[in-house]
GROMACS .gro file of N, CA and C in nm:
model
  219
    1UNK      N    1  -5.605   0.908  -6.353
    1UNK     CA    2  -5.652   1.035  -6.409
    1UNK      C    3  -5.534   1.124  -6.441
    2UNK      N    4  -5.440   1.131  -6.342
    2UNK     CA    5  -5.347   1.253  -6.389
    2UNK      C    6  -5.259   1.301  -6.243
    3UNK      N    7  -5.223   1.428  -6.225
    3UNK     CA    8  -5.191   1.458  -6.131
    3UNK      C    9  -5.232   1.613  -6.170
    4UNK      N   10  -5.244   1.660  -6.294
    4UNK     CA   11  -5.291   1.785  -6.332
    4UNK      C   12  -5.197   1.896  -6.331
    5UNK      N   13  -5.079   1.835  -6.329
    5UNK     CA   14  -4.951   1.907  -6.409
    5UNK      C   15  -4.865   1.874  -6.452
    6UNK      N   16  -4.816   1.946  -6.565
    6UNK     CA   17  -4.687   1.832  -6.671
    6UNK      C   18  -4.586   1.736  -6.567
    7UNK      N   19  -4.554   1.652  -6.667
    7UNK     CA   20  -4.401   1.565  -6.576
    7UNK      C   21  -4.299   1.551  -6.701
    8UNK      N   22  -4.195   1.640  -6.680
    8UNK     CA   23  -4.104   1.627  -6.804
    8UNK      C   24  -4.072   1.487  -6.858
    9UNK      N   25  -4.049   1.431  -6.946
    9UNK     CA   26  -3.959   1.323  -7.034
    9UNK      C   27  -3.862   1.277  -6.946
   10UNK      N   28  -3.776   1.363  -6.907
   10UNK     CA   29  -3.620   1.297  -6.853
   10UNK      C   30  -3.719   1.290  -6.684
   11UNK      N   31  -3.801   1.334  -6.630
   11UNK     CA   32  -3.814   1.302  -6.496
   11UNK      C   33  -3.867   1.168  -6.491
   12UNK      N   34  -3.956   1.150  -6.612
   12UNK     CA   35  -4.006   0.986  -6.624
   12UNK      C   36  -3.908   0.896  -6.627
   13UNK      N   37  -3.828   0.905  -6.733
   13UNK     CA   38  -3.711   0.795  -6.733
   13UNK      C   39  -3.616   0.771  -6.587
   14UNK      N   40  -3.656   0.909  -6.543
   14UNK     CA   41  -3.565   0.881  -6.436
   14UNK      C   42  -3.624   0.860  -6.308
   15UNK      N   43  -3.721   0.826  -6.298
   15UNK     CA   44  -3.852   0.770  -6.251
   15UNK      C   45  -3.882   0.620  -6.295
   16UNK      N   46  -3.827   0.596  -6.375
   16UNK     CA   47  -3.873   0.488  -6.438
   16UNK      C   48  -3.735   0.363  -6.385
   17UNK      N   49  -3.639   0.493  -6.325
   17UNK     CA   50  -3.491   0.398  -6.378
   17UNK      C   51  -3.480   0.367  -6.202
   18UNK      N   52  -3.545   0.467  -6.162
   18UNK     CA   53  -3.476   0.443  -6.008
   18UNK      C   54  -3.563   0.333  -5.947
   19UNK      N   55  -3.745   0.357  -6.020
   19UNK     CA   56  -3.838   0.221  -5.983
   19UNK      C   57  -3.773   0.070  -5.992
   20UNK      N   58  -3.701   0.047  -6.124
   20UNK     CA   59  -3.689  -0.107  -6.159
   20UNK      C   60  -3.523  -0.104  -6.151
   21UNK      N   61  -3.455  -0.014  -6.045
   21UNK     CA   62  -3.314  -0.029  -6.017
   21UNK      C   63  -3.268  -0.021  -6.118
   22UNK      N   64  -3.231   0.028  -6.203
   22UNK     CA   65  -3.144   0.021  -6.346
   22UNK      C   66  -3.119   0.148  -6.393
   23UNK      N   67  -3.093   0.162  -6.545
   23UNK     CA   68  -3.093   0.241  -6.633
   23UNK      C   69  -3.194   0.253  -6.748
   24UNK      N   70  -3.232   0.303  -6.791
   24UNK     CA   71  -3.325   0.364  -6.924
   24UNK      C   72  -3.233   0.415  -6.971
   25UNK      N   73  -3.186   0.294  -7.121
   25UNK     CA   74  -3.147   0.376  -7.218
   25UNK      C   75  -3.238   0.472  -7.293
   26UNK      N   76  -3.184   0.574  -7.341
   26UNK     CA   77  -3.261   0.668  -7.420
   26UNK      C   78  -3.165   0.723  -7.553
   27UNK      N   79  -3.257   0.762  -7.639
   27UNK     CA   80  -3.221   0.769  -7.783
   27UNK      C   81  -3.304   0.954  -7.808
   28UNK      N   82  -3.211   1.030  -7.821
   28UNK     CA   83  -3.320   1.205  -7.842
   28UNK      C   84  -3.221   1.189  -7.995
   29UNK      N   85  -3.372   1.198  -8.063
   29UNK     CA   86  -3.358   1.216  -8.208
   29UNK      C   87  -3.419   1.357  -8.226
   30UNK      N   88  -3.416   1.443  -8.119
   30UNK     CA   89  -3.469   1.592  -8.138
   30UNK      C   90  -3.644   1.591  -8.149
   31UNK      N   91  -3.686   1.646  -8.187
   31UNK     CA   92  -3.834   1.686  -8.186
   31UNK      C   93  -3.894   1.637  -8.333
   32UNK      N   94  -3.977   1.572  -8.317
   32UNK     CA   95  -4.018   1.494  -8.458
   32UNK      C   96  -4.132   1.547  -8.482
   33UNK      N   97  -4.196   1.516  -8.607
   33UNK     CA   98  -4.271   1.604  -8.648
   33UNK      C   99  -4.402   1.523  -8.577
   34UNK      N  100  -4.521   1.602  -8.571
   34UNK     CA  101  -4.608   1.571  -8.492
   34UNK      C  102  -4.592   1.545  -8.298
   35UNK      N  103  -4.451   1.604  -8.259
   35UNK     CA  104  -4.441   1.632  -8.137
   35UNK      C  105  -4.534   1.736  -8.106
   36UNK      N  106  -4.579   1.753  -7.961
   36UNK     CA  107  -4.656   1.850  -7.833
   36UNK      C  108  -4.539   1.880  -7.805
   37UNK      N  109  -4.570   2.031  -7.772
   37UNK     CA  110  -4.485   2.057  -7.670
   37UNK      C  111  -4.508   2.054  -7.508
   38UNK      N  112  -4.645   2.032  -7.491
   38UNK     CA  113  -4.634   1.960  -7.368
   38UNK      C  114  -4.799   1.895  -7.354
   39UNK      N  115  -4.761   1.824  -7.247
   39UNK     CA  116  -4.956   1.760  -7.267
   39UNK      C  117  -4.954   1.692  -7.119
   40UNK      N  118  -5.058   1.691  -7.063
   40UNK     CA  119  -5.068   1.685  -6.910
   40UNK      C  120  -5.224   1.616  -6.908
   41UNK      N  121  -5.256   1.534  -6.782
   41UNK     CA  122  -5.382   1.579  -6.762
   41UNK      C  123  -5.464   1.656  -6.699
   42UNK      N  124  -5.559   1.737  -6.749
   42UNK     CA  125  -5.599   1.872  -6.668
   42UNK      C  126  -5.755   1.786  -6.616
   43UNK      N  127  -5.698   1.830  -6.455
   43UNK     CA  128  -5.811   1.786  -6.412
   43UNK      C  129  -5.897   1.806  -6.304
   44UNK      N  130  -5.934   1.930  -6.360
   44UNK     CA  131  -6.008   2.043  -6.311
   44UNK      C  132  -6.179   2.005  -6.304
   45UNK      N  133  -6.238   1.895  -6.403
   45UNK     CA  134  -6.336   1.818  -6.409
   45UNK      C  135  -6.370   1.730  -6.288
   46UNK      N  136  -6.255   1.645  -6.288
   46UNK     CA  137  -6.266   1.545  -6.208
   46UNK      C  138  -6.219   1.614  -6.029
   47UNK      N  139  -6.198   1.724  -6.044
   47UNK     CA  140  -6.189   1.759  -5.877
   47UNK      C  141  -6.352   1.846  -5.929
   48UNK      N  142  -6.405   1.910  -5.958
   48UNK     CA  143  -6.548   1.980  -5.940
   48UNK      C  144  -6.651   1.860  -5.920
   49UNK      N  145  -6.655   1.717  -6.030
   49UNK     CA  146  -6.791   1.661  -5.996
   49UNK      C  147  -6.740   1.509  -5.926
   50UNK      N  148  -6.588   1.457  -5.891
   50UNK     CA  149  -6.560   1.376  -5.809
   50UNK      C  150  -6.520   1.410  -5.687
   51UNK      N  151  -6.497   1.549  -5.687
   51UNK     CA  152  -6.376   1.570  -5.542
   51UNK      C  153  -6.213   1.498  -5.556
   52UNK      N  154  -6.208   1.532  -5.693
   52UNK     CA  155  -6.068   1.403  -5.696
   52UNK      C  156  -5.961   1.554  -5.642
   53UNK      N  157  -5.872   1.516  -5.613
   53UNK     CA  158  -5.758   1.589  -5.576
   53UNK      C  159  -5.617   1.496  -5.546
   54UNK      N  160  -5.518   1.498  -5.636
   54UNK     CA  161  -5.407   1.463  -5.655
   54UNK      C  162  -5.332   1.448  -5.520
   55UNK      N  163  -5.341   1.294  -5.482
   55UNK     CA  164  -5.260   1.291  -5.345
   55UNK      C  165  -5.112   1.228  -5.348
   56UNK      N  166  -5.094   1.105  -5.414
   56UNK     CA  167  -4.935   1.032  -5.423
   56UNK      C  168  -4.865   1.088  -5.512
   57UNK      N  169  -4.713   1.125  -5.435
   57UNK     CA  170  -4.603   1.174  -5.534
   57UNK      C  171  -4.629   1.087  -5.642
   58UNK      N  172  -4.554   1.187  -5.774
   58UNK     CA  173  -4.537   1.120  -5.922
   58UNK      C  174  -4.469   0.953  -5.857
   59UNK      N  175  -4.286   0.994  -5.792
   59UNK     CA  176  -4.245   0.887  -5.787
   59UNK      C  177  -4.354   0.723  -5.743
   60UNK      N  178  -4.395   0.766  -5.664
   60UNK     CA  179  -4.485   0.668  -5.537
   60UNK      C  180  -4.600   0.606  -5.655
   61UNK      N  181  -4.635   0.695  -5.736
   61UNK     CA  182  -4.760   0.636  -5.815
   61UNK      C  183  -4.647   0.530  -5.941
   62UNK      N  184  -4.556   0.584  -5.960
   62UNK     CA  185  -4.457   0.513  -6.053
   62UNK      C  186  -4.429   0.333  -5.980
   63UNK      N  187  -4.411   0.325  -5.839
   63UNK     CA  188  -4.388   0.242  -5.805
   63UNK      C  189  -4.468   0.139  -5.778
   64UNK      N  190  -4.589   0.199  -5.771
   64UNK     CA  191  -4.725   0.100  -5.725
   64UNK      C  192  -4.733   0.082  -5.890
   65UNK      N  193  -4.709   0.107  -5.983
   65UNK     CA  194  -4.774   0.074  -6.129
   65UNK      C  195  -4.686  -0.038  -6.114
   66UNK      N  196  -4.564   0.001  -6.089
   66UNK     CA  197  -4.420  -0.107  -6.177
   66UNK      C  198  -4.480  -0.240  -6.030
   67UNK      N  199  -4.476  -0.216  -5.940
   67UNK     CA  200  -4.530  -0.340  -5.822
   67UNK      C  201  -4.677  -0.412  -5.853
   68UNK      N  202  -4.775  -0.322  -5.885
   68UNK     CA  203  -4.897  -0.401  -5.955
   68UNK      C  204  -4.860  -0.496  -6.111
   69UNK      N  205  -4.781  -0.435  -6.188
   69UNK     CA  206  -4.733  -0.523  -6.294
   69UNK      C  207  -4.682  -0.623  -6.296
   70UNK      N  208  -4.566  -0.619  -6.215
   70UNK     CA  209  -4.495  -0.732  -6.147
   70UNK      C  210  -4.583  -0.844  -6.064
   71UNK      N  211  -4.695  -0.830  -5.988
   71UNK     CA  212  -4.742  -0.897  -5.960
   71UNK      C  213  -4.842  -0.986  -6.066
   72UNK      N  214  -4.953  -0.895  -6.165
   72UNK     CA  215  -5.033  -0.933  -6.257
   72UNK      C  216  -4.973  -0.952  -6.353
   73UNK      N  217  -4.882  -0.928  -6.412
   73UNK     CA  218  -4.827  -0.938  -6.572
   73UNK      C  219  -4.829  -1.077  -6.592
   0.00000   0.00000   0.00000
């Protein structure tokens, strides 16, 4: 669902880099047309008619994705 607040660009990559031990190269060609300036999921829905409420750090949910992949891919 979300965590229900932004996660910058560079925190992903660097989220992304510390999960699979490495580096993420990256390429900033500046802001292209049809960029957001930001987009999140708001999820203000899903805590009123699920009770959902955002429990695992960003990192921690990063690692169970990249460990479930690794196993199923």
């Amino acid at each position: 669902i979300g965590c229900g607040s932004p996660i910058l660009l560079s925190d992903l990559v660097a989220g992304i880099s510390d999960v699979v031990g490495g580096t993420v190269r990256t390429c900033d060609h500046g802001k292209q047309r049809g960029d957001v300036d930001a987009t999140f999921a708001e999820t203000s829905r899903a805590r009123s008619e699920l009770g959902f409420a955002p429990s695992v750090p960003f990192r921690e949910r990063l690692r169970s994705v990249h460990d479930w992949l690794l196993k199923h891919a």
